[in-house]
């Protein structure tokens, strides 16, 4: 397992003090590791390369508890960013503007005496739920943003973000499917993202 996968999570997921971190289940990193083991990826690499398994052959999962992405989820095979999709109770909202002033992505504004969220700008970081003084902003969905196929090296590329927000169980299923696709289409010298470019990212979303 040590050579076949790299699991890199931020201190917010590890339980360290981070004012931006959203809640993550305590054992989630262990569940990722177990998913990689159950996928057969360690055995696949062992059979193919013996003990000569370099870091570049490892399946890399980077997880971050907020969009700041300290663990660099944008440049890993699978990148995970914790998400909270905000929902405003307009009947209880006092239109004080605290959420608008504190949104780091300028995704909120007051229009016709009503707070409006521009979803295209919103990074679902959940900060507005904590800055609202009357607690009328909640998470309509907690989960993960998922980025696929990021990499550094000679031809760097940011991961492609899949649409939507995924539960932890759905994330583990996506990781398992990703490893299966890489193993079935493996090419020496090609990263997972290059394989996904070839087979199509939509395969991950198919049943």
PDB file of C-alpha atoms in Angstrom:
ATOM      1  CA  UNK A   1       0.000   0.000   0.000  1.00  0.00           C
ATOM      2  CA  UNK A   2       2.821   2.418   0.868  1.00  0.00           C
ATOM      3  CA  UNK A   3       4.129   2.464  -2.710  1.00  0.00           C
ATOM      4  CA  UNK A   4       0.870   1.997  -4.603  1.00  0.00           C
ATOM      5  CA  UNK A   5      -1.025   5.016  -3.262  1.00  0.00           C
ATOM      6  CA  UNK A   6      -0.395   8.442  -1.803  1.00  0.00           C
ATOM      7  CA  UNK A   7      -3.124   9.835   0.461  1.00  0.00           C
ATOM      8  CA  UNK A   8      -2.477  13.468   1.356  1.00  0.00           C
ATOM      9  CA  UNK A   9      -4.988  15.287   3.550  1.00  0.00           C
ATOM     10  CA  UNK A  10      -4.903  18.764   5.058  1.00  0.00           C
ATOM     11  CA  UNK A  11      -4.674  19.510   8.769  1.00  0.00           C
ATOM     12  CA  UNK A  12      -8.348  20.421   8.810  1.00  0.00           C
ATOM     13  CA  UNK A  13      -9.252  16.843   7.917  1.00  0.00           C
ATOM     14  CA  UNK A  14      -6.694  15.500  10.381  1.00  0.00           C
ATOM     15  CA  UNK A  15      -8.435  17.404  13.140  1.00  0.00           C
ATOM     16  CA  UNK A  16      -5.912  20.205  13.469  1.00  0.00           C
ATOM     17  CA  UNK A  17      -6.982  23.761  14.151  1.00  0.00           C
ATOM     18  CA  UNK A  18      -8.099  25.489  10.930  1.00  0.00           C
ATOM     19  CA  UNK A  19     -10.677  28.268  10.939  1.00  0.00           C
ATOM     20  CA  UNK A  20     -11.740  27.511   7.361  1.00  0.00           C
ATOM     21  CA  UNK A  21     -12.228  23.745   7.730  1.00  0.00           C
ATOM     22  CA  UNK A  22     -15.637  22.170   7.285  1.00  0.00           C
ATOM     23  CA  UNK A  23     -16.538  19.054   9.250  1.00  0.00           C
ATOM     24  CA  UNK A  24     -15.115  15.781   7.923  1.00  0.00           C
ATOM     25  CA  UNK A  25     -15.717  12.318   9.384  1.00  0.00           C
ATOM     26  CA  UNK A  26     -12.803  11.361  11.630  1.00  0.00           C
ATOM     27  CA  UNK A  27     -11.916   8.145   9.796  1.00  0.00           C
ATOM     28  CA  UNK A  28     -12.373   9.337   6.230  1.00  0.00           C
ATOM     29  CA  UNK A  29      -8.679   9.124   5.271  1.00  0.00           C
ATOM     30  CA  UNK A  30      -8.588   5.525   6.523  1.00  0.00           C
ATOM     31  CA  UNK A  31     -11.660   4.747   4.416  1.00  0.00           C
ATOM     32  CA  UNK A  32      -9.874   6.105   1.343  1.00  0.00           C
ATOM     33  CA  UNK A  33      -6.869   3.883   2.032  1.00  0.00           C
ATOM     34  CA  UNK A  34      -9.095   0.848   2.475  1.00  0.00           C
ATOM     35  CA  UNK A  35     -10.887   1.627  -0.793  1.00  0.00           C
ATOM     36  CA  UNK A  36      -7.559   1.655  -2.627  1.00  0.00           C
ATOM     37  CA  UNK A  37      -6.590  -1.662  -1.039  1.00  0.00           C
ATOM     38  CA  UNK A  38      -9.953  -3.245  -1.855  1.00  0.00           C
ATOM     39  CA  UNK A  39      -9.667  -2.077  -5.474  1.00  0.00           C
ATOM     40  CA  UNK A  40      -6.732  -4.419  -6.080  1.00  0.00           C
ATOM     41  CA  UNK A  41      -4.447  -1.563  -7.167  1.00  0.00           C
ATOM     42  CA  UNK A  42      -1.522  -2.637  -4.933  1.00  0.00           C
ATOM     43  CA  UNK A  43      -1.659  -6.157  -6.397  1.00  0.00           C
ATOM     44  CA  UNK A  44      -1.959  -4.771  -9.933  1.00  0.00           C
ATOM     45  CA  UNK A  45       1.242  -2.741  -9.592  1.00  0.00           C
ATOM     46  CA  UNK A  46       3.035  -5.560  -7.773  1.00  0.00           C
ATOM     47  CA  UNK A  47       2.236  -8.009 -10.566  1.00  0.00           C
ATOM     48  CA  UNK A  48       3.237  -5.533 -13.246  1.00  0.00           C
ATOM     49  CA  UNK A  49       6.383  -4.042 -11.725  1.00  0.00           C
ATOM     50  CA  UNK A  50       7.367  -6.247  -8.797  1.00  0.00           C
ATOM     51  CA  UNK A  51       9.074  -4.179  -6.119  1.00  0.00           C
ATOM     52  CA  UNK A  52      10.070  -1.506  -8.630  1.00  0.00           C
ATOM     53  CA  UNK A  53       7.068   0.719  -7.947  1.00  0.00           C
ATOM     54  CA  UNK A  54       8.055   4.369  -8.221  1.00  0.00           C
ATOM     55  CA  UNK A  55       6.133   7.300  -6.782  1.00  0.00           C
ATOM     56  CA  UNK A  56       4.956   8.185 -10.292  1.00  0.00           C
ATOM     57  CA  UNK A  57       2.969   4.941 -10.500  1.00  0.00           C
ATOM     58  CA  UNK A  58       1.096   5.537  -7.245  1.00  0.00           C
ATOM     59  CA  UNK A  59      -2.556   6.555  -7.234  1.00  0.00           C
ATOM     60  CA  UNK A  60      -2.741   9.959  -5.559  1.00  0.00           C
ATOM     61  CA  UNK A  61      -5.710  11.287  -3.578  1.00  0.00           C
ATOM     62  CA  UNK A  62      -5.429  14.744  -2.012  1.00  0.00           C
ATOM     63  CA  UNK A  63      -8.183  15.949   0.310  1.00  0.00           C
ATOM     64  CA  UNK A  64      -8.846  19.462   1.599  1.00  0.00           C
ATOM     65  CA  UNK A  65     -11.372  20.597   4.191  1.00  0.00           C
ATOM     66  CA  UNK A  66     -11.948  23.910   2.394  1.00  0.00           C
ATOM     67  CA  UNK A  67     -11.369  25.559  -1.023  1.00  0.00           C
ATOM     68  CA  UNK A  68      -8.008  26.973   0.096  1.00  0.00           C
ATOM     69  CA  UNK A  69      -6.669  23.551  -0.923  1.00  0.00           C
ATOM     70  CA  UNK A  70      -3.548  23.403   1.246  1.00  0.00           C
ATOM     71  CA  UNK A  71      -3.131  19.725   0.325  1.00  0.00           C
ATOM     72  CA  UNK A  72      -3.110  20.621  -3.414  1.00  0.00           C
ATOM     73  CA  UNK A  73      -6.201  18.676  -4.521  1.00  0.00           C
ATOM     74  CA  UNK A  74      -6.115  20.371  -7.934  1.00  0.00           C
ATOM     75  CA  UNK A  75      -2.972  18.499  -9.012  1.00  0.00           C
ATOM     76  CA  UNK A  76      -3.722  14.952  -7.855  1.00  0.00           C
ATOM     77  CA  UNK A  77      -5.318  11.962  -9.567  1.00  0.00           C
ATOM     78  CA  UNK A  78      -8.399  12.530  -7.435  1.00  0.00           C
ATOM     79  CA  UNK A  79      -8.741  15.822  -5.581  1.00  0.00           C
ATOM     80  CA  UNK A  80     -11.353  16.311  -2.872  1.00  0.00           C
ATOM     81  CA  UNK A  81     -12.564  19.648  -1.507  1.00  0.00           C
ATOM     82  CA  UNK A  82     -15.082  19.696   1.327  1.00  0.00           C
ATOM     83  CA  UNK A  83     -18.265  21.563   0.420  1.00  0.00           C
ATOM     84  CA  UNK A  84     -21.342  23.087   2.026  1.00  0.00           C
ATOM     85  CA  UNK A  85     -24.037  24.257  -0.400  1.00  0.00           C
ATOM     86  CA  UNK A  86     -25.611  27.348   1.265  1.00  0.00           C
ATOM     87  CA  UNK A  87     -29.360  27.844   1.581  1.00  0.00           C
ATOM     88  CA  UNK A  88     -30.870  31.094   2.834  1.00  0.00           C
ATOM     89  CA  UNK A  89     -34.096  31.285   4.823  1.00  0.00           C
ATOM     90  CA  UNK A  90     -35.295  34.559   3.326  1.00  0.00           C
ATOM     91  CA  UNK A  91     -38.268  34.833   5.659  1.00  0.00           C
ATOM     92  CA  UNK A  92     -35.934  35.046   8.671  1.00  0.00           C
ATOM     93  CA  UNK A  93     -33.121  37.005   6.963  1.00  0.00           C
ATOM     94  CA  UNK A  94     -32.685  40.572   8.262  1.00  0.00           C
ATOM     95  CA  UNK A  95     -30.631  41.635   5.202  1.00  0.00           C
ATOM     96  CA  UNK A  96     -27.796  42.930   7.352  1.00  0.00           C
ATOM     97  CA  UNK A  97     -25.226  42.205   4.632  1.00  0.00           C
ATOM     98  CA  UNK A  98     -22.724  40.384   6.856  1.00  0.00           C
ATOM     99  CA  UNK A  99     -22.671  37.382   4.518  1.00  0.00           C
ATOM    100  CA  UNK A 100     -22.157  39.661   1.507  1.00  0.00           C
ATOM    101  CA  UNK A 101     -19.270  41.502   3.168  1.00  0.00           C
ATOM    102  CA  UNK A 102     -17.567  38.311   4.323  1.00  0.00           C
ATOM    103  CA  UNK A 103     -17.907  36.183   1.181  1.00  0.00           C
ATOM    104  CA  UNK A 104     -14.315  35.777  -0.115  1.00  0.00           C
ATOM    105  CA  UNK A 105     -15.537  34.986  -3.630  1.00  0.00           C
ATOM    106  CA  UNK A 106     -18.005  37.889  -4.051  1.00  0.00           C
ATOM    107  CA  UNK A 107     -20.748  35.362  -4.723  1.00  0.00           C
ATOM    108  CA  UNK A 108     -23.425  37.145  -2.661  1.00  0.00           C
ATOM    109  CA  UNK A 109     -25.183  40.449  -3.146  1.00  0.00           C
ATOM    110  CA  UNK A 110     -28.332  42.208  -2.027  1.00  0.00           C
ATOM    111  CA  UNK A 111     -30.857  42.632  -4.824  1.00  0.00           C
ATOM    112  CA  UNK A 112     -34.273  44.197  -4.157  1.00  0.00           C
ATOM    113  CA  UNK A 113     -33.735  43.855  -0.397  1.00  0.00           C
ATOM    114  CA  UNK A 114     -32.941  40.155  -0.717  1.00  0.00           C
ATOM    115  CA  UNK A 115     -29.626  38.289  -0.464  1.00  0.00           C
ATOM    116  CA  UNK A 116     -28.892  36.496  -3.728  1.00  0.00           C
ATOM    117  CA  UNK A 117     -26.193  33.868  -4.286  1.00  0.00           C
ATOM    118  CA  UNK A 118     -24.456  33.718  -7.673  1.00  0.00           C
ATOM    119  CA  UNK A 119     -23.946  29.983  -7.887  1.00  0.00           C
ATOM    120  CA  UNK A 120     -21.328  30.243 -10.634  1.00  0.00           C
ATOM    121  CA  UNK A 121     -19.068  32.201  -8.260  1.00  0.00           C
ATOM    122  CA  UNK A 122     -19.836  30.283  -5.067  1.00  0.00           C
ATOM    123  CA  UNK A 123     -17.121  27.820  -4.006  1.00  0.00           C
ATOM    124  CA  UNK A 124     -19.491  26.260  -1.425  1.00  0.00           C
ATOM    125  CA  UNK A 125     -17.008  26.941   1.371  1.00  0.00           C
ATOM    126  CA  UNK A 126     -19.739  27.389   4.003  1.00  0.00           C
ATOM    127  CA  UNK A 127     -18.231  30.566   5.444  1.00  0.00           C
ATOM    128  CA  UNK A 128     -21.538  32.405   5.099  1.00  0.00           C
ATOM    129  CA  UNK A 129     -23.235  29.892   7.402  1.00  0.00           C
ATOM    130  CA  UNK A 130     -20.816  30.909  10.150  1.00  0.00           C
ATOM    131  CA  UNK A 131     -20.869  34.670   9.595  1.00  0.00           C
ATOM    132  CA  UNK A 132     -24.645  35.079   9.570  1.00  0.00           C
ATOM    133  CA  UNK A 133     -25.530  36.729  12.932  1.00  0.00           C
ATOM    134  CA  UNK A 134     -29.094  35.359  12.942  1.00  0.00           C
ATOM    135  CA  UNK A 135     -28.143  31.884  11.677  1.00  0.00           C
ATOM    136  CA  UNK A 136     -30.530  31.790   8.733  1.00  0.00           C
ATOM    137  CA  UNK A 137     -28.011  30.325   6.278  1.00  0.00           C
ATOM    138  CA  UNK A 138     -27.630  26.561   6.416  1.00  0.00           C
ATOM    139  CA  UNK A 139     -26.056  23.799   4.355  1.00  0.00           C
ATOM    140  CA  UNK A 140     -28.597  22.282   1.985  1.00  0.00           C
ATOM    141  CA  UNK A 141     -25.998  19.623   1.153  1.00  0.00           C
ATOM    142  CA  UNK A 142     -22.697  18.663   2.770  1.00  0.00           C
ATOM    143  CA  UNK A 143     -20.152  16.703   0.798  1.00  0.00           C
ATOM    144  CA  UNK A 144     -17.208  16.968  -1.540  1.00  0.00           C
ATOM    145  CA  UNK A 145     -16.257  18.673  -4.736  1.00  0.00           C
ATOM    146  CA  UNK A 146     -14.351  16.128  -6.822  1.00  0.00           C
ATOM    147  CA  UNK A 147     -11.519  16.954  -9.219  1.00  0.00           C
ATOM    148  CA  UNK A 148     -10.159  14.336 -11.595  1.00  0.00           C
ATOM    149  CA  UNK A 149      -6.845  13.926 -13.371  1.00  0.00           C
ATOM    150  CA  UNK A 150      -4.721  16.772 -12.063  1.00  0.00           C
ATOM    151  CA  UNK A 151      -0.953  16.489 -12.365  1.00  0.00           C
ATOM    152  CA  UNK A 152       2.391  18.292 -12.174  1.00  0.00           C
ATOM    153  CA  UNK A 153       5.494  17.320 -14.137  1.00  0.00           C
ATOM    154  CA  UNK A 154       6.416  18.147 -17.724  1.00  0.00           C
ATOM    155  CA  UNK A 155       2.817  18.711 -18.778  1.00  0.00           C
ATOM    156  CA  UNK A 156       1.019  20.073 -15.706  1.00  0.00           C
ATOM    157  CA  UNK A 157      -2.739  20.352 -15.605  1.00  0.00           C
ATOM    158  CA  UNK A 158      -5.397  21.164 -13.043  1.00  0.00           C
ATOM    159  CA  UNK A 159      -7.944  18.467 -12.352  1.00  0.00           C
ATOM    160  CA  UNK A 160     -11.300  18.595 -14.111  1.00  0.00           C
ATOM    161  CA  UNK A 161     -14.116  19.167 -11.622  1.00  0.00           C
ATOM    162  CA  UNK A 162     -17.049  16.783 -11.835  1.00  0.00           C
ATOM    163  CA  UNK A 163     -20.485  18.441 -11.626  1.00  0.00           C
ATOM    164  CA  UNK A 164     -22.216  18.483  -8.274  1.00  0.00           C
ATOM    165  CA  UNK A 165     -21.371  17.744  -4.653  1.00  0.00           C
ATOM    166  CA  UNK A 166     -20.760  14.137  -3.619  1.00  0.00           C
ATOM    167  CA  UNK A 167     -21.283  12.289  -0.351  1.00  0.00           C
ATOM    168  CA  UNK A 168     -18.350  10.459   1.234  1.00  0.00           C
ATOM    169  CA  UNK A 169     -19.812   7.136   0.101  1.00  0.00           C
ATOM    170  CA  UNK A 170     -20.114   8.433  -3.464  1.00  0.00           C
ATOM    171  CA  UNK A 171     -16.510   9.682  -3.334  1.00  0.00           C
ATOM    172  CA  UNK A 172     -15.224   6.262  -2.321  1.00  0.00           C
ATOM    173  CA  UNK A 173     -17.150   4.703  -5.197  1.00  0.00           C
ATOM    174  CA  UNK A 174     -15.622   7.236  -7.618  1.00  0.00           C
ATOM    175  CA  UNK A 175     -12.131   6.400  -6.335  1.00  0.00           C
ATOM    176  CA  UNK A 176     -12.779   2.684  -6.852  1.00  0.00           C
ATOM    177  CA  UNK A 177     -14.108   3.285 -10.375  1.00  0.00           C
ATOM    178  CA  UNK A 178     -11.136   5.549 -11.178  1.00  0.00           C
ATOM    179  CA  UNK A 179      -8.623   2.880 -10.206  1.00  0.00           C
ATOM    180  CA  UNK A 180     -10.506   0.271 -12.239  1.00  0.00           C
ATOM    181  CA  UNK A 181     -10.470   2.517 -15.321  1.00  0.00           C
ATOM    182  CA  UNK A 182      -6.730   3.202 -14.921  1.00  0.00           C
ATOM    183  CA  UNK A 183      -5.914  -0.484 -14.509  1.00  0.00           C
ATOM    184  CA  UNK A 184      -8.021  -1.495 -17.514  1.00  0.00           C
ATOM    185  CA  UNK A 185      -6.463   1.175 -19.740  1.00  0.00           C
ATOM    186  CA  UNK A 186      -2.980   1.333 -18.222  1.00  0.00           C
ATOM    187  CA  UNK A 187      -0.157   2.676 -20.391  1.00  0.00           C
ATOM    188  CA  UNK A 188       3.429   2.902 -19.176  1.00  0.00           C
ATOM    189  CA  UNK A 189       4.480   6.492 -18.596  1.00  0.00           C
ATOM    190  CA  UNK A 190       0.910   7.847 -18.641  1.00  0.00           C
ATOM    191  CA  UNK A 191      -0.698   9.416 -15.600  1.00  0.00           C
ATOM    192  CA  UNK A 192      -4.291   8.720 -14.633  1.00  0.00           C
ATOM    193  CA  UNK A 193      -5.399  12.102 -15.996  1.00  0.00           C
ATOM    194  CA  UNK A 194      -3.935  11.329 -19.411  1.00  0.00           C
ATOM    195  CA  UNK A 195      -5.839   8.047 -19.474  1.00  0.00           C
ATOM    196  CA  UNK A 196      -9.062   9.861 -18.526  1.00  0.00           C
ATOM    197  CA  UNK A 197      -8.513  12.347 -21.345  1.00  0.00           C
ATOM    198  CA  UNK A 198      -8.391   9.376 -23.673  1.00  0.00           C
ATOM    199  CA  UNK A 199     -11.355   7.322 -22.383  1.00  0.00           C
ATOM    200  CA  UNK A 200     -13.553  10.273 -21.369  1.00  0.00           C
ATOM    201  CA  UNK A 201     -14.423  11.620 -17.928  1.00  0.00           C
ATOM    202  CA  UNK A 202     -18.074  10.728 -18.430  1.00  0.00           C
ATOM    203  CA  UNK A 203     -17.154   7.070 -17.776  1.00  0.00           C
ATOM    204  CA  UNK A 204     -16.802   7.930 -14.102  1.00  0.00           C
ATOM    205  CA  UNK A 205     -20.433   9.043 -13.944  1.00  0.00           C
ATOM    206  CA  UNK A 206     -21.867   6.020 -15.711  1.00  0.00           C
ATOM    207  CA  UNK A 207     -23.456   3.191 -13.715  1.00  0.00           C
TER     208      UNK A 207
END
